[in-house]
Short mmCIF file of C-alpha atoms in Angstrom, two decimals:
data_model
loop_
_atom_site.label_atom_id
_atom_site.label_comp_id
_atom_site.label_asym_id
_atom_site.label_seq_id
_atom_site.Cartn_x
_atom_site.Cartn_y
_atom_site.Cartn_z
CA MET A 15 28.77 136.81 192.20
CA ALA A 16 27.32 140.56 192.41
CA ARG A 17 24.73 139.20 194.52
CA LYS A 18 26.59 137.20 196.67
CA SER A 19 29.03 140.29 197.60
CA SER A 20 26.29 142.48 198.07
CA GLY A 21 24.34 140.07 200.53
CA LYS A 22 27.72 139.85 202.61
CA ILE A 23 28.23 143.53 202.90
CA LEU A 24 24.47 143.88 203.80
CA ALA A 25 25.04 140.97 206.43
CA ILE A 26 27.94 142.86 208.11
CA PHE A 27 26.30 145.64 208.02
CA LEU A 28 23.55 144.85 210.10
CA ILE A 29 25.81 143.25 212.49
CA VAL A 30 27.78 146.51 212.94
CA ILE A 31 24.54 148.16 213.45
CA PHE A 32 23.48 145.43 216.13
CA ALA A 33 26.93 145.84 217.54
CA ILE A 34 26.20 149.47 218.15
CA SER A 35 23.17 149.16 219.51
CA SER A 36 24.00 146.50 222.10
CA LEU A 37 26.97 148.88 223.56
CA SER A 38 25.21 149.97 226.22
CA ALA A 39 25.17 146.36 227.73
CA VAL A 40 28.86 146.63 227.77
CA PHE A 41 28.67 149.86 229.45
CA SER A 42 26.16 148.70 232.17
CA MET A 43 28.88 145.92 233.06
CA PHE A 44 31.46 148.06 234.56
CA ARG A 45 31.53 148.94 238.18
CA GLY A 46 33.32 152.38 237.59
CA GLY A 47 35.93 154.28 235.76
CA ALA A 48 36.56 155.90 232.61
CA LEU A 49 36.86 153.89 229.78
CA GLN A 50 39.51 154.35 227.18
CA ARG A 51 38.46 154.41 223.80
CA ALA A 52 39.15 150.83 222.40
CA ASP A 53 38.20 148.67 219.42
CA LEU A 54 38.26 145.74 221.98
CA LEU A 55 38.19 144.65 225.08
CA ILE A 56 39.82 141.58 226.26
CA VAL A 57 38.18 140.01 229.60
CA TYR A 58 40.38 137.96 231.45
CA ASP A 59 40.35 135.86 235.00
CA SER A 60 43.43 134.72 237.39
CA ALA A 61 44.62 131.98 235.19
CA THR A 62 44.36 133.50 231.72
CA LYS A 63 46.05 136.97 231.76
CA LYS A 64 49.21 135.88 230.12
CA THR A 65 46.84 134.29 227.38
CA ALA A 66 44.76 137.50 227.11
CA GLN A 67 48.25 139.59 226.74
CA GLU A 68 49.16 137.52 223.54
CA LEU A 69 45.64 137.95 222.22
CA ALA A 70 46.06 141.59 222.68
CA LYS A 71 49.41 141.85 220.91
CA PHE A 72 47.65 139.52 217.84
CA PHE A 73 44.70 142.04 217.25
CA GLU A 74 46.90 144.85 217.47
CA ASN A 75 49.74 143.85 215.25
CA ALA A 76 47.44 141.81 212.60
CA TYR A 77 44.52 144.29 212.38
CA ASN A 78 45.67 147.30 213.88
CA LEU A 79 42.96 147.55 216.38
CA THR A 80 43.27 149.35 219.64
CA VAL A 81 42.76 146.84 222.74
CA ARG A 82 42.13 147.36 226.42
CA LEU A 83 42.67 144.39 228.98
CA LEU A 84 40.10 144.25 231.87
CA PRO A 85 40.16 141.62 234.91
CA ALA A 86 36.81 139.78 234.92
CA SER A 87 36.80 141.42 238.51
CA ASP A 88 36.01 144.55 237.05
CA LEU A 89 32.73 143.57 235.47
CA ARG A 90 29.19 142.79 236.82
CA VAL A 91 28.51 140.16 234.76
CA LYS A 92 30.53 136.65 234.59
CA PHE A 93 30.93 134.81 231.47
CA ARG A 94 31.49 131.03 231.48
CA ALA A 95 34.85 131.06 229.72
CA TYR A 96 37.96 133.52 229.78
CA PRO A 97 39.67 135.30 228.18
CA VAL A 98 36.46 137.06 226.06
CA VAL A 99 37.07 139.13 223.52
CA LEU A 100 34.15 142.04 223.65
CA LEU A 101 33.44 144.95 220.96
CA GLY A 102 35.03 148.12 222.61
CA PRO A 103 32.62 151.09 223.62
CA GLY A 104 34.76 152.88 221.03
CA PHE A 105 35.45 150.66 217.97
CA ASP A 106 36.44 151.87 214.78
CA ARG A 107 33.58 150.60 212.24
CA ARG A 108 35.66 150.88 209.70
CA LYS A 109 38.62 148.45 211.28
CA LEU A 110 36.30 146.23 212.07
CA LEU A 111 34.49 146.04 208.53
CA VAL A 112 38.12 145.62 206.96
CA SER A 113 39.27 143.19 209.54
CA GLY A 114 36.29 140.95 208.73
CA LEU A 115 35.80 140.58 212.56
CA ALA A 116 32.39 142.32 211.90
CA ALA A 117 30.91 138.76 210.54
CA PHE A 118 31.61 136.90 213.62
CA ILE A 119 29.95 139.07 216.43
CA VAL A 120 27.49 137.14 218.68
CA ARG A 121 25.42 137.64 221.74
CA GLY A 122 26.99 137.31 225.19
CA PRO A 123 25.50 137.90 228.48
CA ARG A 124 23.21 140.74 228.43
CA GLY A 125 23.25 141.00 224.78
CA ALA A 126 27.12 142.03 224.77
CA PRO A 127 28.90 141.95 221.61
CA MET A 128 31.73 139.46 221.50
CA LEU A 129 33.70 137.04 219.46
CA PRO A 130 32.28 133.50 219.76
CA TYR A 131 33.95 131.47 222.76
CA GLU A 132 35.03 128.77 220.18
CA LEU A 133 36.96 130.96 218.18
CA THR A 134 38.68 132.61 220.79
CA ALA A 135 39.43 129.15 222.42
CA GLN A 136 40.86 128.09 219.19
CA LEU A 137 42.95 131.34 218.73
CA ALA A 138 44.11 131.63 222.39
CA ALA A 139 45.34 127.77 222.06
CA GLN A 140 47.59 128.56 218.92
CA LEU A 141 48.94 131.82 220.62
CA ALA A 142 49.95 130.17 223.71
CA ALA A 143 51.54 127.40 222.20
CA HIS A 144 53.63 129.83 219.76
CA ALA A 145 54.37 131.77 222.69
CA SER A 146 55.46 128.67 224.81
CA LEU A 147 53.40 129.68 227.34
CA ASN A 148 53.18 127.69 230.58
CA THR A 149 49.99 128.61 231.56
CA THR A 150 46.13 127.72 230.52
CA PRO A 151 45.37 128.96 227.39
CA TYR A 152 41.58 128.90 228.05
CA HIS A 153 39.48 128.74 231.32
CA PHE A 154 36.29 126.92 231.05
CA LEU A 155 33.95 127.56 234.24
CA VAL A 156 30.90 125.47 233.13
CA ASN A 157 30.89 121.57 232.73
CA ALA A 158 29.29 119.47 230.29
CA THR A 159 28.91 115.90 229.61
CA LEU A 160 29.93 114.73 225.76
CA TYR A 161 28.41 111.98 224.15
CA ILE A 162 29.35 110.97 220.37
CA VAL A 163 26.37 109.46 218.66
CA GLU A 164 27.62 107.26 215.90
CA GLY A 165 25.96 106.33 212.92
CA GLU A 166 24.39 102.83 212.05
CA SER A 167 26.01 102.02 208.88
CA PRO A 168 29.76 100.55 209.12
CA VAL A 169 31.70 103.40 207.65
CA ALA A 170 29.91 105.66 210.32
CA ARG A 171 30.69 103.76 213.42
CA ILE A 172 33.35 104.54 215.61
CA ASN A 173 36.54 102.68 215.90
CA LYS A 174 36.31 101.59 219.63
CA THR A 175 39.97 100.15 219.53
CA LEU A 176 41.59 103.35 218.21
CA PHE A 177 38.94 105.55 220.59
CA PRO A 178 40.63 105.41 223.81
CA ARG A 179 44.05 106.62 222.48
CA LEU A 180 42.69 109.68 221.05
CA MET A 181 40.32 110.71 224.09
CA PRO A 182 42.59 113.40 225.02
CA ALA A 183 42.35 115.16 221.81
CA ILE A 184 38.38 114.46 221.35
CA VAL A 185 38.00 116.20 225.03
CA SER A 186 40.15 119.04 224.14
CA LEU A 187 38.43 119.84 220.95
CA ALA A 188 34.92 119.14 222.49
CA SER A 189 35.65 121.48 225.28
CA SER A 190 36.71 124.11 222.57
CA VAL A 191 33.61 124.36 220.52
CA PHE A 192 31.38 123.98 222.91
CA ALA A 193 33.06 126.43 225.20
CA ALA A 194 32.63 124.09 228.35
CA ARG A 195 34.93 121.89 230.51
CA VAL A 196 34.11 118.35 229.10
CA GLY A 197 35.10 115.12 231.29
CA TYR A 198 36.71 112.43 230.22
CA SER A 199 33.67 110.16 230.55
CA VAL A 200 32.71 110.26 226.92
CA ALA A 201 30.04 108.12 226.07
CA VAL A 202 29.93 106.45 222.57
CA LEU A 203 26.20 105.64 221.72
CA THR A 204 24.14 104.10 218.74
CA PRO A 205 21.10 105.84 217.56
CA GLU A 206 18.96 103.70 219.68
CA GLU A 207 21.13 103.99 222.93
CA ALA A 208 21.20 107.65 222.32
CA ALA A 209 17.39 108.05 222.10
CA LYS A 210 17.15 106.01 225.39
CA GLN A 211 19.14 108.72 227.00
CA GLY A 212 16.63 111.31 225.95
CA ILE A 213 18.54 112.70 223.03
CA PRO A 214 16.43 113.62 219.98
CA VAL A 215 18.34 111.36 217.13
CA ASP A 216 16.07 112.70 214.64
CA THR A 217 17.05 115.95 214.76
CA LEU A 218 20.70 115.45 214.25
CA SER A 219 21.29 115.72 210.55
CA VAL A 220 24.90 114.37 210.70
CA LEU A 221 26.14 111.23 212.09
CA PRO A 222 28.58 110.95 214.05
CA ALA A 223 27.62 113.71 216.06
CA PHE A 224 28.90 115.51 218.82
CA VAL A 225 26.18 116.06 221.54
CA ALA A 226 26.87 117.84 224.97
CA LYS A 227 24.74 117.84 228.08
CA SER A 228 25.19 120.82 230.73
CA SER A 229 22.80 122.97 232.75
CA ALA A 230 24.32 125.88 231.38
CA ASN A 231 22.92 127.72 227.98
CA LEU A 232 25.57 126.60 225.62
CA THR A 233 24.19 128.40 222.59
CA GLN A 234 24.85 131.88 224.18
CA GLY A 235 28.04 133.60 223.04
CA THR A 236 28.77 130.67 220.01
CA MET A 237 28.40 130.48 216.44
CA SER A 238 28.53 126.52 216.19
CA VAL A 239 25.96 125.48 218.86
CA VAL A 240 22.58 124.81 218.68
CA PRO A 241 20.02 123.43 221.17
CA LEU A 242 18.44 120.14 220.96
CA GLY A 243 16.18 120.50 224.51
CA ASN A 244 16.19 119.06 227.88
CA GLY A 245 19.56 120.29 228.47
CA PHE A 246 21.26 118.85 225.60
CA TYR A 247 23.23 120.40 222.75
CA THR A 248 24.56 119.78 219.43
CA LEU A 249 26.65 121.30 216.57
CA LYS A 250 26.00 123.25 213.53
CA PRO A 251 25.83 120.75 210.65
CA GLN A 252 29.17 122.18 208.73
CA VAL A 253 30.96 122.64 212.20
CA GLN A 254 30.29 118.55 212.57
CA LEU A 255 31.09 117.88 209.43
CA ARG A 256 34.39 119.62 209.85
CA ILE A 257 34.67 117.32 213.16
CA ASP A 258 33.85 114.37 211.09
CA ASP A 259 36.69 115.08 208.78
CA LEU A 260 39.05 115.02 211.68
CA LEU A 261 37.62 112.18 212.87
CA SER A 262 38.17 110.23 209.28
CA GLN A 263 41.61 111.41 208.92
CA ALA A 264 42.44 110.08 212.72
CA GLY A 265 40.93 106.61 211.56
CA LEU A 266 37.99 106.67 213.53
CA ILE A 267 35.84 106.37 211.06
CA THR A 268 35.67 106.01 207.18
CA GLY A 269 32.76 107.79 206.14
CA TYR A 270 29.50 109.94 207.79
CA GLU A 271 25.69 109.90 207.47
CA ARG A 272 23.49 112.82 206.28
CA ALA A 273 19.91 113.38 206.48
CA LEU A 274 19.34 114.59 203.01
CA GLN A 275 17.38 113.79 200.00
CA PRO A 276 19.25 111.33 197.71
CA PRO A 277 21.53 113.11 194.69
CA ASN A 278 19.53 113.75 191.30
CA VAL A 279 21.00 111.00 188.93
CA THR A 280 19.00 112.65 185.92
CA GLY A 281 21.52 112.81 183.10
CA LEU A 282 24.69 111.16 185.08
CA ILE A 283 26.38 108.12 183.60
CA ARG A 284 24.95 104.89 184.85
CA TYR A 285 26.50 101.40 185.19
CA GLY A 286 24.40 98.78 186.29
CA SER A 287 20.94 97.85 186.66
CA THR A 288 18.28 100.43 188.00
CA ALA A 289 16.78 97.60 190.00
CA ALA A 290 19.40 97.13 192.15
CA PRO A 291 19.05 97.64 196.20
CA VAL A 292 21.65 100.33 196.69
CA LYS A 293 22.73 103.37 194.52
CA ALA A 294 25.85 105.25 194.49
CA VAL A 295 27.08 108.53 193.03
CA ILE A 296 31.02 108.71 192.52
CA TYR A 297 31.91 112.34 192.34
CA TRP A 298 35.66 112.39 190.60
CA ASP A 299 37.82 114.51 188.53
CA TYR A 300 40.02 112.80 186.09
CA LEU A 301 42.74 114.96 186.78
CA CYS A 302 42.70 114.14 190.44
CA PRO A 303 45.34 111.85 191.23
CA PHE A 304 43.17 110.60 194.65
CA SER A 305 40.56 109.96 191.90
CA ALA A 306 42.97 107.95 190.00
CA MET A 307 44.19 106.04 192.77
CA PHE A 308 40.33 105.46 193.36
CA ALA A 309 39.82 104.13 189.55
CA LYS A 310 42.66 102.21 189.42
CA SER A 311 42.54 100.17 192.95
CA THR A 312 38.98 100.34 194.02
CA LEU A 313 36.57 100.93 190.91
CA PRO A 314 37.24 97.45 189.39
CA GLN A 315 35.59 95.70 192.59
CA LEU A 316 32.88 98.05 192.68
CA VAL A 317 31.66 97.47 189.10
CA LYS A 318 32.07 93.30 189.87
CA GLU A 319 29.41 94.28 192.69
CA ALA A 320 27.17 96.30 189.97
CA ASP A 321 27.30 93.15 187.43
CA LYS A 322 26.10 91.20 190.30
CA GLY A 323 23.09 93.45 190.86
CA LEU A 324 24.09 94.70 194.44
CA VAL A 325 24.39 98.33 193.64
CA THR A 326 23.90 100.75 190.66
CA LEU A 327 26.96 103.31 190.05
CA TYR A 328 26.35 106.94 189.15
CA PHE A 329 29.14 108.84 187.82
CA ALA A 330 29.24 112.53 188.63
CA ASP A 331 31.59 115.17 187.23
CA LEU A 332 33.24 117.20 189.93
CA ILE A 333 35.52 118.96 188.12
CA ILE A 334 37.98 120.59 190.21
CA HIS A 335 40.82 121.06 187.75
CA PRO A 336 39.49 122.94 184.77
CA GLN A 337 41.92 121.60 182.26
CA ALA A 338 40.10 118.47 182.98
CA PHE A 339 36.96 119.45 181.32
CA LYS A 340 37.74 117.93 177.55
CA LEU A 341 38.54 114.46 179.52
CA HIS A 342 35.29 114.37 180.90
CA ARG A 343 33.39 115.62 178.05
CA TYR A 344 34.89 112.59 176.33
CA ALA A 345 33.72 110.56 178.92
CA HIS A 346 30.08 111.21 178.08
CA CYS A 347 30.58 110.91 174.17
CA VAL A 348 32.08 107.47 174.84
CA TYR A 349 29.24 106.47 177.14
CA GLN A 350 26.43 108.00 174.80
CA LYS A 351 28.33 106.10 171.66
CA TYR A 352 29.26 102.67 173.01
CA GLY A 353 27.76 102.15 176.63
CA ALA A 354 28.64 101.59 180.05
CA LYS A 355 31.15 99.06 179.95
CA LYS A 356 33.11 101.12 177.46
CA PHE A 357 32.69 104.37 179.61
CA ILE A 358 34.60 101.80 182.48
CA GLU A 359 37.54 101.27 180.06
CA TYR A 360 37.90 104.93 178.54
CA SER A 361 37.97 106.17 182.24
CA LEU A 362 40.80 104.02 183.56
CA ASP A 363 42.72 105.12 180.36
CA ALA A 364 41.76 108.75 180.98
CA PHE A 365 43.23 108.40 184.40
CA ASN A 366 46.73 107.71 182.92
CA ALA A 367 47.11 111.58 182.34
CA VAL A 368 47.70 111.87 185.81
CA ILE A 369 49.49 108.78 186.33
CA LEU A 370 51.71 109.65 183.64
CA GLY A 371 52.55 113.24 184.80
CA TYR A 372 50.74 114.98 182.04
CA ALA A 373 48.37 117.22 184.31
CA GLN A 374 51.19 119.94 184.75
CA ASN A 375 51.90 119.83 181.27
CA MET A 376 49.32 121.32 178.93
CA THR A 377 51.24 120.15 175.50
CA ARG A 378 51.63 116.84 176.76
CA LEU A 379 47.85 116.93 178.18
CA ALA A 380 46.66 118.08 174.60
CA SER A 381 48.53 115.36 172.68
CA PHE A 382 47.20 112.59 175.44
CA GLU A 383 43.85 113.81 174.57
CA GLU A 384 44.09 113.96 171.27
CA LYS A 385 45.18 110.07 171.12
CA LEU A 386 42.74 109.31 173.81
CA ALA A 387 39.87 111.05 171.53
CA ARG A 388 40.87 109.05 168.16
CA LYS A 389 41.19 105.85 170.00
CA TYR A 390 37.45 105.89 170.91
CA ASN A 391 36.51 107.74 168.03
CA VAL A 392 35.06 110.54 169.70
CA THR A 393 37.01 113.33 168.14
CA ASN A 394 34.23 115.33 166.89
CA CYS A 395 31.94 114.58 169.84
CA ASN A 396 30.41 117.42 171.64
CA ALA A 397 28.27 115.99 174.46
CA ASN A 398 27.22 118.04 177.49
CA ILE A 399 28.55 117.41 180.93
CA ASN A 400 25.40 117.42 182.96
CA ALA A 401 25.06 119.70 186.34
CA ASP A 402 24.54 117.90 189.39
CA ASP A 403 23.68 118.73 193.16
CA ALA A 404 27.03 118.44 194.51
CA GLU A 405 26.64 121.65 196.18
CA ARG A 406 23.65 120.87 197.85
CA LEU A 407 25.01 117.64 199.02
CA GLY A 408 28.09 119.39 200.63
CA VAL A 409 30.37 117.23 198.20
CA ARG A 410 33.64 119.56 197.86
CA GLY A 411 36.37 116.89 196.96
CA THR A 412 37.18 113.96 194.96
CA PRO A 413 36.90 111.17 195.06
CA THR A 414 33.23 111.36 197.27
CA VAL A 415 31.01 108.31 196.75
CA VAL A 416 27.38 109.27 198.01
CA ILE A 417 25.64 105.82 198.90
CA TRP A 418 21.85 105.00 199.98
CA GLY A 419 19.04 102.41 199.71
CA LYS A 420 15.41 102.05 199.67
CA LYS A 421 14.58 101.67 203.46
CA TYR A 422 17.35 103.69 205.26
CA LYS A 423 16.68 107.57 205.31
CA ARG A 424 20.16 108.71 205.48
CA LEU A 425 22.85 109.27 202.78
CA ILE A 426 26.10 108.08 203.59
CA PHE A 427 29.26 109.56 202.50
CA VAL A 428 32.46 107.76 201.97
CA VAL A 429 35.27 110.74 201.09
CA GLY A 430 38.64 109.89 199.59
CA VAL A 431 40.58 106.66 198.53
CA ARG A 432 39.21 103.64 200.87
CA PRO A 433 39.78 100.13 200.15
CA ALA A 434 37.32 98.50 198.27
CA ASN A 435 35.71 96.11 201.16
CA VAL A 436 34.50 99.77 202.80
CA TYR A 437 32.60 100.38 199.99
CA ILE A 438 31.25 96.64 199.54
CA GLU A 439 30.48 96.39 203.04
CA THR A 440 28.44 99.15 203.00
CA PHE A 441 26.36 98.11 199.86
CA LYS A 442 25.48 94.77 201.41
CA TRP A 443 24.60 96.43 204.76
CA LEU A 444 22.36 98.61 203.04
CA ALA A 445 20.84 95.84 200.76
CA GLY A 446 20.01 94.01 204.05
CA VAL A 447 18.52 96.90 205.50
CA SER A 448 16.25 97.21 202.23
CA LYS A 449 14.93 93.31 202.84
CA ARG A 450 13.80 94.33 206.58
CA GLY A 451 10.06 94.69 206.66
#
């Protein structure tokens, strides 16, 4: 922990030094007139003055910063969206560090230190809605065409029936993250179709992926956008994953794909033959109510597919609730003592702790654990819980199922509780891929 904290402080310090060295660029942009000392300069155009005023109130009240508003006509340089938040020539370094804003500073035109367009756009939209402003919250001056490159697996394909109804929300989201005016002619492409359009699909680490094409440099002044070449841009993996999570919640997809090495299954509990063409790691927590729903409604059908030889199931302990540790330890004890089938039986029993409401009552939970240990004769067992690589894979919630096959180069992630047919369809699709020559 100490190492992480010191690294963060150093990073912020370096950002502040960069900001100070770049302030000459801010001064050179002004046509004239004395500047008042200010921590932030908020530049607006004719369409966004009211939004700029709301932003100024927010930074003054939330962070005790001194803010000055400037019309865009007072600057020699033009930005691609307004309002834009710049560091002021007289900013207080201490305030900047305390507010945490230093961690978000990026380079704008002429190297000017600024908050990212996408951060300001999202904040402006929220403030404008809160203030019920009948005006444009954020004004984009450059255009971009949006492509959504979907995955090949069934779970990562866009729901074409639902997509038209959600088009306005998708366009708004894409405009915000790319800081460009995205039109409504959004194309959903398969990886093969995207490659024909000149999009370097192999460089996309997450699918579905937002890809924008623009004559403007969409990376300047942002933290989220990365170039693909030939006028194409995409988003950093962690940003795209958050967007895919939103698409999943909206029902547009049921999973996503990532270009990563498969999970390390050493030491994990296994059910099914290792000769199966498909592998799946189930990340769960015995006191997670959603894991309990998954175990009761979906797991029995997945076990049947493992019995048929279609898939090898592995089980990883992603313990989000610390009080679940003993239940997970007993699971390993049961597996080591009796094997995989008994482990499945134990797991279905263990999830009753959530279903019966014992998770929030330590006395009842302890009594439940004791009875469970006696039932499976593991009271004195101290099996180790093997560490897995959930962090490397970006698995943060339970249940999450990570699926892969022999000849498909991406991992498939299904997050949350889904009907059994979602997983089984993916297993069968991957098995079909594995049979291709």
